[in-house]
Coordinates of C-alpha atoms in Angstrom, one line a residue:
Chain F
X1 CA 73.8 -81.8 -54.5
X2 CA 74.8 -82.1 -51.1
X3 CA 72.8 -80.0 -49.0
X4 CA 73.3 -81.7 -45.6
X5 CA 76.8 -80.1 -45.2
X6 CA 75.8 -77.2 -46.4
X7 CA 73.5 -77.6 -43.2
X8 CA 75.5 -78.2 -40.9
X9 CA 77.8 -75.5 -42.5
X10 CA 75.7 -72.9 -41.7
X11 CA 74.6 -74.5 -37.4
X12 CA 78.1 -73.9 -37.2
X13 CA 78.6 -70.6 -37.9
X14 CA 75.4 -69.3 -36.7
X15 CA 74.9 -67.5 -33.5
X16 CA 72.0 -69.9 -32.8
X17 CA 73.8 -72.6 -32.7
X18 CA 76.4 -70.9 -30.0
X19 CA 73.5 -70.9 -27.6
X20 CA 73.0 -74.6 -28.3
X21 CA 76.4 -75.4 -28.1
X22 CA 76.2 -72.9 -24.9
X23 CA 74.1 -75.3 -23.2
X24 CA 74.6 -78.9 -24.4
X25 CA 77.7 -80.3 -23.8
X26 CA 77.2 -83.2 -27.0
X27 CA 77.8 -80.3 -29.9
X28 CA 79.9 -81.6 -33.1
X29 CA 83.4 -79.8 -32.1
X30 CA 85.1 -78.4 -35.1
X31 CA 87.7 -81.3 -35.6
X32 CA 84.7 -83.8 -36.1
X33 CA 83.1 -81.1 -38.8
X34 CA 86.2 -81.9 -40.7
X35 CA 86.2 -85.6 -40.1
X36 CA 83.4 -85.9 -41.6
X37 CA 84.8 -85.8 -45.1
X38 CA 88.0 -88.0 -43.9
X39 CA 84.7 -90.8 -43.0
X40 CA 83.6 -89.8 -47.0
X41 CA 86.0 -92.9 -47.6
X42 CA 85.2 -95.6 -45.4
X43 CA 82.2 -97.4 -46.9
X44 CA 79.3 -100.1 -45.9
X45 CA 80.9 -103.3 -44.6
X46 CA 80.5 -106.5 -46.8
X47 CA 78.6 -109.0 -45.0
X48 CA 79.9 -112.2 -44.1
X49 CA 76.6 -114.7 -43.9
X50 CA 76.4 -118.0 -42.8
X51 CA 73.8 -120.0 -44.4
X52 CA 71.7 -122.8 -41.9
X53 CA 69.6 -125.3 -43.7
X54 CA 67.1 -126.6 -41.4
X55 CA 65.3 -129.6 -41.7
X56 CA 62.6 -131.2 -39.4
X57 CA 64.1 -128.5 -37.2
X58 CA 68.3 -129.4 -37.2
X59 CA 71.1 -127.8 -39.4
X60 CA 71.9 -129.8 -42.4
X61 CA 74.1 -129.0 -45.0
X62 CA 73.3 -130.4 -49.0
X63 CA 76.2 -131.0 -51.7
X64 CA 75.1 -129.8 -54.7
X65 CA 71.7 -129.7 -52.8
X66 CA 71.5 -133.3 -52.8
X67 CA 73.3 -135.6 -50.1
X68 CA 72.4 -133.9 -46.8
X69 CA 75.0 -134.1 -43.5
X70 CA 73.5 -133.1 -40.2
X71 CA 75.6 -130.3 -38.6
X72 CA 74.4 -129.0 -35.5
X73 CA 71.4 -127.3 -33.5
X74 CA 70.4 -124.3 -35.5
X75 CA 69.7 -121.8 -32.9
X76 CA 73.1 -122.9 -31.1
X77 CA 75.0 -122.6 -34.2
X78 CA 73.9 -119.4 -35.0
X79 CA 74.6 -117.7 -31.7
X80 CA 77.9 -119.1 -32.0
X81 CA 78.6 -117.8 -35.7
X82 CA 76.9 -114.2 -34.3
X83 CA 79.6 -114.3 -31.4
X84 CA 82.2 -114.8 -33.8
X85 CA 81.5 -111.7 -36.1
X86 CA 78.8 -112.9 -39.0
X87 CA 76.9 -109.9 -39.9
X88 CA 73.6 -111.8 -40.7
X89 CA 72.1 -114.9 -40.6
X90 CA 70.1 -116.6 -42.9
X91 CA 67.8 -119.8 -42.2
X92 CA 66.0 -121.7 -44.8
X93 CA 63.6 -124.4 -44.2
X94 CA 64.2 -127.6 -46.2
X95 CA 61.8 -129.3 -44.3
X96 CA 59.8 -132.0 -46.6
X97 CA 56.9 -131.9 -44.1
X98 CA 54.4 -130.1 -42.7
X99 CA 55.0 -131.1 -39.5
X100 CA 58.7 -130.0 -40.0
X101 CA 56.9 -126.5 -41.1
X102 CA 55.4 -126.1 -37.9
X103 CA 58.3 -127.0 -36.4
X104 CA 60.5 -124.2 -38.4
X105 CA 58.0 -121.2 -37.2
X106 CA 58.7 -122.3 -33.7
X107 CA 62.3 -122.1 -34.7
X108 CA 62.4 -118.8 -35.8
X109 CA 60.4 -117.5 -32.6
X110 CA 63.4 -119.2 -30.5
X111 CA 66.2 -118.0 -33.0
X112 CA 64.6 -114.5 -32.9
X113 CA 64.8 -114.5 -28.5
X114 CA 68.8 -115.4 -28.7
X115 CA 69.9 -113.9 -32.1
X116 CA 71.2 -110.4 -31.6
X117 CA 71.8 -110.0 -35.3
X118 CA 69.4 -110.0 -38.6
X119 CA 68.1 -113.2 -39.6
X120 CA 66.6 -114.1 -42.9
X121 CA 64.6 -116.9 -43.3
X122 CA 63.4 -118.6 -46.1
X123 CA 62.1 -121.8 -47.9
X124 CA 58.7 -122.9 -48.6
X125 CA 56.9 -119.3 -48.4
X126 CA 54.4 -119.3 -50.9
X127 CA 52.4 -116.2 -50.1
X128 CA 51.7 -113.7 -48.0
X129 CA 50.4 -115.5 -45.3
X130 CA 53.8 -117.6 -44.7
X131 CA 55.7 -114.4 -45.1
X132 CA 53.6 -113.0 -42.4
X133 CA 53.8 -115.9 -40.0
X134 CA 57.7 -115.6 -40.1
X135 CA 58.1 -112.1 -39.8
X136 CA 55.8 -112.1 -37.1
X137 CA 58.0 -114.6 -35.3
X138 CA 60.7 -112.4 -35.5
X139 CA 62.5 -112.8 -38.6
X140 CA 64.1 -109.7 -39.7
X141 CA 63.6 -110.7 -43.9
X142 CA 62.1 -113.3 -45.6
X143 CA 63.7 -115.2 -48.7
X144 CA 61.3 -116.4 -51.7
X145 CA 62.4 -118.3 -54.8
X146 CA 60.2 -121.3 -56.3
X147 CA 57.4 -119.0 -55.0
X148 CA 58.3 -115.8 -56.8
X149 CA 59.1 -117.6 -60.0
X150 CA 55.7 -119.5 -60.3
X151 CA 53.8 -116.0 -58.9
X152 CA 56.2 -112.9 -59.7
X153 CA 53.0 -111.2 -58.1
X154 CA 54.1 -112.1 -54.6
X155 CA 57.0 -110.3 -54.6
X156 CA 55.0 -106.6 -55.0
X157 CA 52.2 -108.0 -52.5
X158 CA 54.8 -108.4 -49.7
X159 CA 57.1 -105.5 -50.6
X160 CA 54.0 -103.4 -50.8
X161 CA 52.7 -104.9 -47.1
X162 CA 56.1 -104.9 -45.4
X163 CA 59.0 -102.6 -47.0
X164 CA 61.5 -104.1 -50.2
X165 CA 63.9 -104.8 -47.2
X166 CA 62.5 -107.2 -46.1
X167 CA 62.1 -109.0 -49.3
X168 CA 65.2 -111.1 -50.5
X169 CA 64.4 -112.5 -53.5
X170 CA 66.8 -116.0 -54.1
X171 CA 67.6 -117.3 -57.3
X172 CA 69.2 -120.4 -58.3
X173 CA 70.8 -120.8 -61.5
X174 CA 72.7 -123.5 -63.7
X175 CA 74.4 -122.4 -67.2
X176 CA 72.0 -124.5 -70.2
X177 CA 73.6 -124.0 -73.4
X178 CA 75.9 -121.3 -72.5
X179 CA 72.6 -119.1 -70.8
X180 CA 71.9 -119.0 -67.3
X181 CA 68.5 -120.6 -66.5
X182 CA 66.8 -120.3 -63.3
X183 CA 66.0 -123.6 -61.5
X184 CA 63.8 -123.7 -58.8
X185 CA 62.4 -126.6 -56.2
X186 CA 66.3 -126.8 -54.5
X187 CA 67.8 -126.7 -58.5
X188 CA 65.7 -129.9 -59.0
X189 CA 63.3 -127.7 -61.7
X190 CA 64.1 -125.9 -64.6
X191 CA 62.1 -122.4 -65.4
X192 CA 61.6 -121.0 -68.6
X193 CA 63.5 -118.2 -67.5
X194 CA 66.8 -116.2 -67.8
X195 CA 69.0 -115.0 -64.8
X196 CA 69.6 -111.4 -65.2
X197 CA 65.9 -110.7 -66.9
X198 CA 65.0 -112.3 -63.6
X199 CA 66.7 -111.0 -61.3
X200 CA 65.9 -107.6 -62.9
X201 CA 62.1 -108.1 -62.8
X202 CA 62.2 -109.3 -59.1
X203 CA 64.6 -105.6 -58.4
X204 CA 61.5 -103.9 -60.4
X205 CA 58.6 -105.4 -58.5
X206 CA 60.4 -104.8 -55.1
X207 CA 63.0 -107.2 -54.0
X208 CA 65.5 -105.6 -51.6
X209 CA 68.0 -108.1 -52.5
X210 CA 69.0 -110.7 -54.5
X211 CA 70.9 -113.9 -53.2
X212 CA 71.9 -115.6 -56.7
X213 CA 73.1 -119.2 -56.2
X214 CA 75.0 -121.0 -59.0
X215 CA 74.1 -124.3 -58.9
X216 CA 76.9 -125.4 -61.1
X217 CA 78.8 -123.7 -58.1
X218 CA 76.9 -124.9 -55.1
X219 CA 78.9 -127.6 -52.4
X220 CA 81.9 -128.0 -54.5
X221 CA 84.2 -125.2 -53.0
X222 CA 85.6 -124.2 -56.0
X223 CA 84.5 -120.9 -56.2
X224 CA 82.2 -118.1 -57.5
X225 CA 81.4 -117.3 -60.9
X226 CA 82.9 -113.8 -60.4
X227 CA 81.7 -112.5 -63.7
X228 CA 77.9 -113.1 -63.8
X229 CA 77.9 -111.8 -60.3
X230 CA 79.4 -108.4 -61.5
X231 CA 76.6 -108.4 -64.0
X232 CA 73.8 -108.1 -61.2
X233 CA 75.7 -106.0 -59.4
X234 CA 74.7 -103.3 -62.2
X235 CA 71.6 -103.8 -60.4
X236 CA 70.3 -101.0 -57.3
X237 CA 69.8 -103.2 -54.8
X238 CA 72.5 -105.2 -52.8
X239 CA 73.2 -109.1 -54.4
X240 CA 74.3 -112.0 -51.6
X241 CA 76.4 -114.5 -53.3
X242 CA 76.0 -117.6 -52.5
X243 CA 77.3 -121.3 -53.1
X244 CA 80.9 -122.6 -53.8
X245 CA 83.2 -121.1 -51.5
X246 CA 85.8 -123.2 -50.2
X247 CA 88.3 -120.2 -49.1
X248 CA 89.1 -116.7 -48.4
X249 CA 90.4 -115.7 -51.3
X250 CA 87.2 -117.1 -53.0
X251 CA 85.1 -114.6 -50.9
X252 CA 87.3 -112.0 -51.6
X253 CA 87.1 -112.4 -54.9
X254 CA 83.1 -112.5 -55.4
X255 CA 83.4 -109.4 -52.8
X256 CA 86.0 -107.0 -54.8
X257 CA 86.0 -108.9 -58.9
X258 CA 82.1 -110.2 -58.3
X259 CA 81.1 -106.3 -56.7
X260 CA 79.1 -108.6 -54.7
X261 CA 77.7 -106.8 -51.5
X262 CA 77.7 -109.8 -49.2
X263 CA 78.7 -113.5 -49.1
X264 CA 76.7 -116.4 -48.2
X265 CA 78.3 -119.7 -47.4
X266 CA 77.8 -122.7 -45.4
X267 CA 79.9 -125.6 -45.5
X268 CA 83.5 -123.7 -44.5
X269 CA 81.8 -122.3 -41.2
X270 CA 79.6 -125.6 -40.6
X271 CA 83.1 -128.0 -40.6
X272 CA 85.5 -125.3 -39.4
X273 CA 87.6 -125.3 -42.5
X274 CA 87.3 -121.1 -42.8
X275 CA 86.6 -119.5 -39.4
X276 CA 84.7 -116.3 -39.5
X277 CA 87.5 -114.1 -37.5
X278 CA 90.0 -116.3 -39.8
X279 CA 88.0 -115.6 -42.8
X280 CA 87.7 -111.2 -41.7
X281 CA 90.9 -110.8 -40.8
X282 CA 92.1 -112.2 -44.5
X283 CA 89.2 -109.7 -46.2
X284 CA 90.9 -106.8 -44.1
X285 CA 94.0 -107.4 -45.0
X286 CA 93.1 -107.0 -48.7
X287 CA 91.4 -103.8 -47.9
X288 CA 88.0 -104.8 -48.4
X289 CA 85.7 -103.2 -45.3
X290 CA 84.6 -106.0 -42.9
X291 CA 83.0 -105.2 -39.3
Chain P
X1 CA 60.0 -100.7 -15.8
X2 CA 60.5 -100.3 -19.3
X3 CA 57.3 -99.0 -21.8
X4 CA 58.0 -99.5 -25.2
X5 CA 55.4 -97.7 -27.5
X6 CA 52.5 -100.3 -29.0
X7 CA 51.4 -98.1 -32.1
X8 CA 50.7 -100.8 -34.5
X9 CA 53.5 -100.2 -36.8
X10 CA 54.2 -104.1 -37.1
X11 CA 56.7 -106.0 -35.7
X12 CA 58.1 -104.7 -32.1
X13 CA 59.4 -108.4 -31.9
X14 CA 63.1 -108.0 -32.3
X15 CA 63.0 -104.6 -30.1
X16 CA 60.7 -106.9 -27.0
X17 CA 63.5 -109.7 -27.7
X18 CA 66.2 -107.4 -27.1
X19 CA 65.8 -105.5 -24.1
X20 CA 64.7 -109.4 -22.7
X21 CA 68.1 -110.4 -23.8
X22 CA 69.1 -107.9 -20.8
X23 CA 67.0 -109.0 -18.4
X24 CA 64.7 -105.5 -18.6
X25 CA 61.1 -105.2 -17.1
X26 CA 59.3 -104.3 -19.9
X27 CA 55.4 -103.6 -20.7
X28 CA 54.4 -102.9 -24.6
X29 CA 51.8 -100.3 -24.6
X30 CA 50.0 -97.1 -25.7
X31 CA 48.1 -96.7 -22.9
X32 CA 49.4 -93.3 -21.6
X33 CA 49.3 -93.5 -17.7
X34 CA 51.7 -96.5 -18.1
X35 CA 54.1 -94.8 -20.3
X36 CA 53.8 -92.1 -17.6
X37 CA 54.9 -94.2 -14.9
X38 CA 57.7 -96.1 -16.8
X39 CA 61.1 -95.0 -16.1
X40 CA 62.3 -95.5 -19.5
X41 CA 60.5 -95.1 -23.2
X42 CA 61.4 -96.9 -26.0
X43 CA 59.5 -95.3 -29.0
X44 CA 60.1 -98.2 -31.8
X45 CA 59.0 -98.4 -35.4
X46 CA 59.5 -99.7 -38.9
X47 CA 57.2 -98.5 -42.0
X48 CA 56.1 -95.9 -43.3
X49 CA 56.6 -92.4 -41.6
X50 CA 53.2 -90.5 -42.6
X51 CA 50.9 -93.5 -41.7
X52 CA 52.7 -94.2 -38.2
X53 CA 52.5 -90.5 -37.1
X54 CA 49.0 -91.0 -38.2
X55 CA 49.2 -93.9 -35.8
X56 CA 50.7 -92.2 -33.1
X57 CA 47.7 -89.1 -33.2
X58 CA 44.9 -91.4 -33.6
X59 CA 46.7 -92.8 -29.9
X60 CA 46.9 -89.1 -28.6
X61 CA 50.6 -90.2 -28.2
X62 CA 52.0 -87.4 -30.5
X63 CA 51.1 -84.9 -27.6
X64 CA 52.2 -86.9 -24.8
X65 CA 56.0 -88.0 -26.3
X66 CA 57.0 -84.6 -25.8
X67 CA 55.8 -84.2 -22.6
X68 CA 57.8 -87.3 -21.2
X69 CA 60.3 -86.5 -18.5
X70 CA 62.2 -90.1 -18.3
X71 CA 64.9 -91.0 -20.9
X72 CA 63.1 -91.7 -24.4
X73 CA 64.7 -93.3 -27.0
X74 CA 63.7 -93.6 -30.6
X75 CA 64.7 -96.3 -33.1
X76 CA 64.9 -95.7 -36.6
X77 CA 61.0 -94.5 -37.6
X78 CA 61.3 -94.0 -34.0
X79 CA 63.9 -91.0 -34.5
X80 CA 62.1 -89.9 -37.7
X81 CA 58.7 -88.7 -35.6
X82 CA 60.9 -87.5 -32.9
X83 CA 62.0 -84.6 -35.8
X84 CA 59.9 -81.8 -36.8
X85 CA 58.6 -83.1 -40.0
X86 CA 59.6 -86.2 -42.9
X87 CA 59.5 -86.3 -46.4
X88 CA 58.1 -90.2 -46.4
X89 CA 54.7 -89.1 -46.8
X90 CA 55.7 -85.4 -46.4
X91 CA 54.8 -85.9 -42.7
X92 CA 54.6 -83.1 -40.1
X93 CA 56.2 -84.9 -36.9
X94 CA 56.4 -84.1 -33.1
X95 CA 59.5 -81.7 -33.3
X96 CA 61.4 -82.7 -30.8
X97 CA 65.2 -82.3 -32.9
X98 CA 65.1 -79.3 -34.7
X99 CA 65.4 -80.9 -37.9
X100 CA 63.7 -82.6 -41.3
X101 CA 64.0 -86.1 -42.6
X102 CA 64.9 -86.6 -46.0
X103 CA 65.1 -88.6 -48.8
X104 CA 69.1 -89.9 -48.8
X105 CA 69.2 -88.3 -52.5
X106 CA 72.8 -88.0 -52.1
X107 CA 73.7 -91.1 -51.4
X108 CA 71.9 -92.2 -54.9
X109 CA 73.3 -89.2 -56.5
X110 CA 77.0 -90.9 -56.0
X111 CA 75.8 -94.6 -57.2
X112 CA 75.3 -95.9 -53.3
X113 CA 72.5 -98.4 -52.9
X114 CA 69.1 -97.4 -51.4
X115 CA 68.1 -98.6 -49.0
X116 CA 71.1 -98.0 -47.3
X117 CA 70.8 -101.8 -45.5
X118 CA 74.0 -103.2 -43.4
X119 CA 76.8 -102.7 -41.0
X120 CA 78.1 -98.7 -41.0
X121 CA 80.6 -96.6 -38.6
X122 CA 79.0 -94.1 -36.6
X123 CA 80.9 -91.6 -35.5
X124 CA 79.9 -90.1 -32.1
X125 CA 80.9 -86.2 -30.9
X126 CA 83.4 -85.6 -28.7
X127 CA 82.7 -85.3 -25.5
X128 CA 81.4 -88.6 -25.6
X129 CA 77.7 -89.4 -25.3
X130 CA 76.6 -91.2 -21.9
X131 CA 74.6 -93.3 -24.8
X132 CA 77.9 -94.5 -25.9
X133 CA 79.7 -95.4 -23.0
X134 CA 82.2 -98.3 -23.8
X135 CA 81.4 -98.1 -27.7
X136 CA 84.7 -97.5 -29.6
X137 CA 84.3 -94.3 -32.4
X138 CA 83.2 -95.9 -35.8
X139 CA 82.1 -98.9 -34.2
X140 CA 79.3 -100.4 -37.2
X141 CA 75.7 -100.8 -36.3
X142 CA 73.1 -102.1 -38.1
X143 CA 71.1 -99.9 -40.6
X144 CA 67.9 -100.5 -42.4
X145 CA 66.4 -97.1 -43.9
X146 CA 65.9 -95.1 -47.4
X147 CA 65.4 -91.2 -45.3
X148 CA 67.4 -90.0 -42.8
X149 CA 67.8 -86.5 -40.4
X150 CA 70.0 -83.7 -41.6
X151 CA 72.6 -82.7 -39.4
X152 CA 71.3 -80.4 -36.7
X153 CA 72.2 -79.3 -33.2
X154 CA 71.4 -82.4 -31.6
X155 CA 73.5 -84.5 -33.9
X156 CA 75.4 -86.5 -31.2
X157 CA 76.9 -89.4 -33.9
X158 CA 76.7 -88.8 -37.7
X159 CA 77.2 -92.1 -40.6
X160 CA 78.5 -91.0 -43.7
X161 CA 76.2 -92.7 -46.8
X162 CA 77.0 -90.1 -49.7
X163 CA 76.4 -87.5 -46.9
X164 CA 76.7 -87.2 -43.4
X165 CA 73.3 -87.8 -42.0
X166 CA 72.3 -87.9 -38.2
X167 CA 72.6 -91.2 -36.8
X168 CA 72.1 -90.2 -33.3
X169 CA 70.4 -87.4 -31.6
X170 CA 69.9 -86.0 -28.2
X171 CA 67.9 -83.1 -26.6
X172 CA 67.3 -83.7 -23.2
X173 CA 65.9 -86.8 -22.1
X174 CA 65.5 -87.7 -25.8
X175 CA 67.8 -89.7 -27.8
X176 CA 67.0 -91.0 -31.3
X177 CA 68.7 -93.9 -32.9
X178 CA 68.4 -94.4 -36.7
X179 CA 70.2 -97.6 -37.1
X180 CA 69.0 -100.9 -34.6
X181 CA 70.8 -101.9 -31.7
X182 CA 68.6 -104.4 -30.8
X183 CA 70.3 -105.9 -34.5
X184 CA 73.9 -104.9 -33.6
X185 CA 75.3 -107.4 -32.0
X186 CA 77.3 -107.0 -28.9
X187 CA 77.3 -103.3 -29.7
X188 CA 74.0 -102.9 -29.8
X189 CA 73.1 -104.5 -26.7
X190 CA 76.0 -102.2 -24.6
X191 CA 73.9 -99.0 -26.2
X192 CA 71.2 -100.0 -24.6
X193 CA 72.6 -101.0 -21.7
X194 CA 73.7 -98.0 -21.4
X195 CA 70.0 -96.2 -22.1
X196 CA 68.9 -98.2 -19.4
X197 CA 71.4 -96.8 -16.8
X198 CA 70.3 -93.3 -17.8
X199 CA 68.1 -91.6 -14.9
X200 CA 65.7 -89.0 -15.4

């Protein structure tokens, strides 16, 4: 199975690898070949995302995606939540216009110039086109929902063009009759289909990841559904949770209970109720890996 | 001045943005008299490995990369044609670390997610690189990548993702990167601060 230390095993020994040692003073010294394994422990940091909701270019934040309070220029906001320690961003267009579309490319092109961090954006791609537009701005992924749904197609076509990284593939959900049906159009639809036969066609087709919204969850701060996020986690690609946070312990939860590998949220950082270096240092503390 | 490679392997946005953010001179190009005459090299990438080394021949700039003279530095793909061959697309590459890029089988074998996307340590050798001047030992960078180098030589900071795997490399006035500071934050930005500081 593992054949890299096996490897490095044998550089170490061989006389070869003397001469190199001989003559470059960066060689791995014999107390980092064993550290090696001690670093077997530590795994990938959960991500701690702040969500932005941009429309006709400002931040605005929904509850329970419908009443909308502006908070703040988006490309100021996110510096500030990148100085702080967030791990990503992610930007999605809300925008009921096209004139607040055009406005969102020439968003991302700005965010892109001051953002030292990865950025997703998302909202209103609806083929490859849009996808391309954003990317080529600078956005580091792109986030599809509605679009996906109506064409599951889209999601090979720009996995296929660009990498499954940088495909995110969001799905909101609302429990119907004790299933989980997927809503689309902001939650204001409702799709013939099922959350985790979803989520696990979009994995198969070529999403990177999955940010799964409960919109039974969404804006009230009370929390994640814990369990159906440990149900996608069965899944091999990396699930965002989003939507009902209102404090620490409710990311930590979704993180360690949920398996979730990263936590989106937006109105604790927007209003300052959950500080990002507040919010880390509480993670830490439980033992959960944070940056 | 600053060349960082043009070899059509899509978006070189975030890479241009970054070494703006620091107030670099910089000229995107393939043209090879200009990436002569550049004091630094910045050889990006993101894709596929087989159909960007393709890229690079078709440019001539597989025979002139390891010819440069000023500091070079690789990111992610970057690194990956900088070794001497890759199993994406079982690609023969420039052979500049003496090493091969694999598939990160382990990391799958123990249940680890693949790609292998977010923020991991890197642990640099001791004594430390001039690349990592002022970056604290298992400081996180950001990662986005499904092959990675074995262990070799001119391993100067390994990641652990199922296995240890090369995260940085130098040999000479090379130095490959597979993770992105130009996406690591504060971090990020002082590693290539520091690769600009580097003389020939």
């Amino acid at each position: 199975m593992n054949n890299i230390p096996i490897l490095h095993f044998s550089f170490f020994i061989s006389p070869f690898s003397l001469f190199f040692n001989f003559h470059f003073p960066f060689f791995i010294s014999h107390s980092h070949y064993f550290s090696f394994f001690i670093f077997n422990l530590i795994v990938l940091a959960k991500r701690i995302i702040p969500c932005l909701d941009i429309r006709e270019g400002q931040t605005v934040k929904g509850i329970n995606f419908l009443q909308l309070k502006q908070v703040g220029d988006p490309v100021e906001l996110g510096a500030k939540y990148a100085a702080e320690g967030a791990d990503e961003l992610v930007y999605l267009d809300i925008s009921a216009t096209l004139e607040g579309r055009r406005t969102f490319a020439d968003l991302v092109a700005r965010i892109a110039q001051r953002i030292n961090i990865p950025f997703t954006v998302g909202g209103g791609i609806s083929s490859i086109d849009d996808a391309a537009r954003l990317l080529d701005a600078g956005a580091d992924k792109i986030s599809i929902n509605s679009a996906a749904v109506r064409d599951p197609g889209l999601i090979d076509q720009i996995a296929r063009k660009y990498g499954r990284q940088f495909v995110v593939v969001a799905i909101d959900a609302k429990v119907i009759d004790g299933q989980w049906r997927v809503t689309t159009h902001g939650g204001h639809k409702l799709s013939d289909r099922e959350l985790f036969t979803w989520a696990r066609e979009a994995c198969d087709r070529g999403a990177g990841e999955i940010l799964f919204t409960s919109m039974d969850h969404d804006g009230t701060q009370n929390g994640y559904p814990c369990e159906t996020y440990s149900r996608l986690a069965e899944l091999p690609i990396p699930i965002i949770a989003s939507g009902g946070a209102g404090t620490a312990q409710h990311i930590a939860d979704v993180l360690t209970l949920g398996r979730a590998d990263a936590a989106l949220a937006a109105s604790i950082f927007h209003y300052g109720t959950l500080p990002i270096p507040t919010l880390k240092s509480a993670l830490r503390a439980q033992g959960i890996p944070v940056r | 001045m600053v060349a960082i490679i043009d070899y059509d392997t899509g978006n070189l946005r975030s890479v241009i943005n970054a070494f703006n953010r620091l107030g670099a001179e910089i000229i995107v190009t393939a043209d090879h008299q200009q990436i002569l005459q550049a004091t630094h090299v910045v050889l990006p990438g993101v894709g596929e490995a087989s159909s960007a080394m393709e890229k690079l021949r078709t440019r001539g700039l597989d025979t002139l990369i390891p010819t440069l003279t000023q500091p070079t530095l690789g990111i992610c793909i970057g690194l990956q044609l900088m070794c001497k061959s890759s199993a994406e697309g079982d690609a023969k590459c420039m052979g500049i670390f003496p090493t091969e890029v694999r598939f990160m089988s382990p990391a799958a074998e123990v249940g680890l997610k693949i790609p292998h996307v977010g923020w991991d340590n890197v642990n640099w050798t001791l004594p430390e690189p001039p690349i990592a001047k002022d970056i604290p030992e298992g400081a996180h960078f950001y990662y986005v990548h499904s092959y990675a180098a074995a262990l070799c030589p001119d391993t100067i900071a390994t990641t652990d993702y199922g296995a240890p795997f090369s995260a940085a490399l130098q040999h000479r006035n090379f130095i490959g990167v597979q993770f992105h500071p130009e996406k690591s934050g504060p971090i990020g930005e002082q590693l290539l601060r520091n690769f600009l500081t580097l003389k020939p």
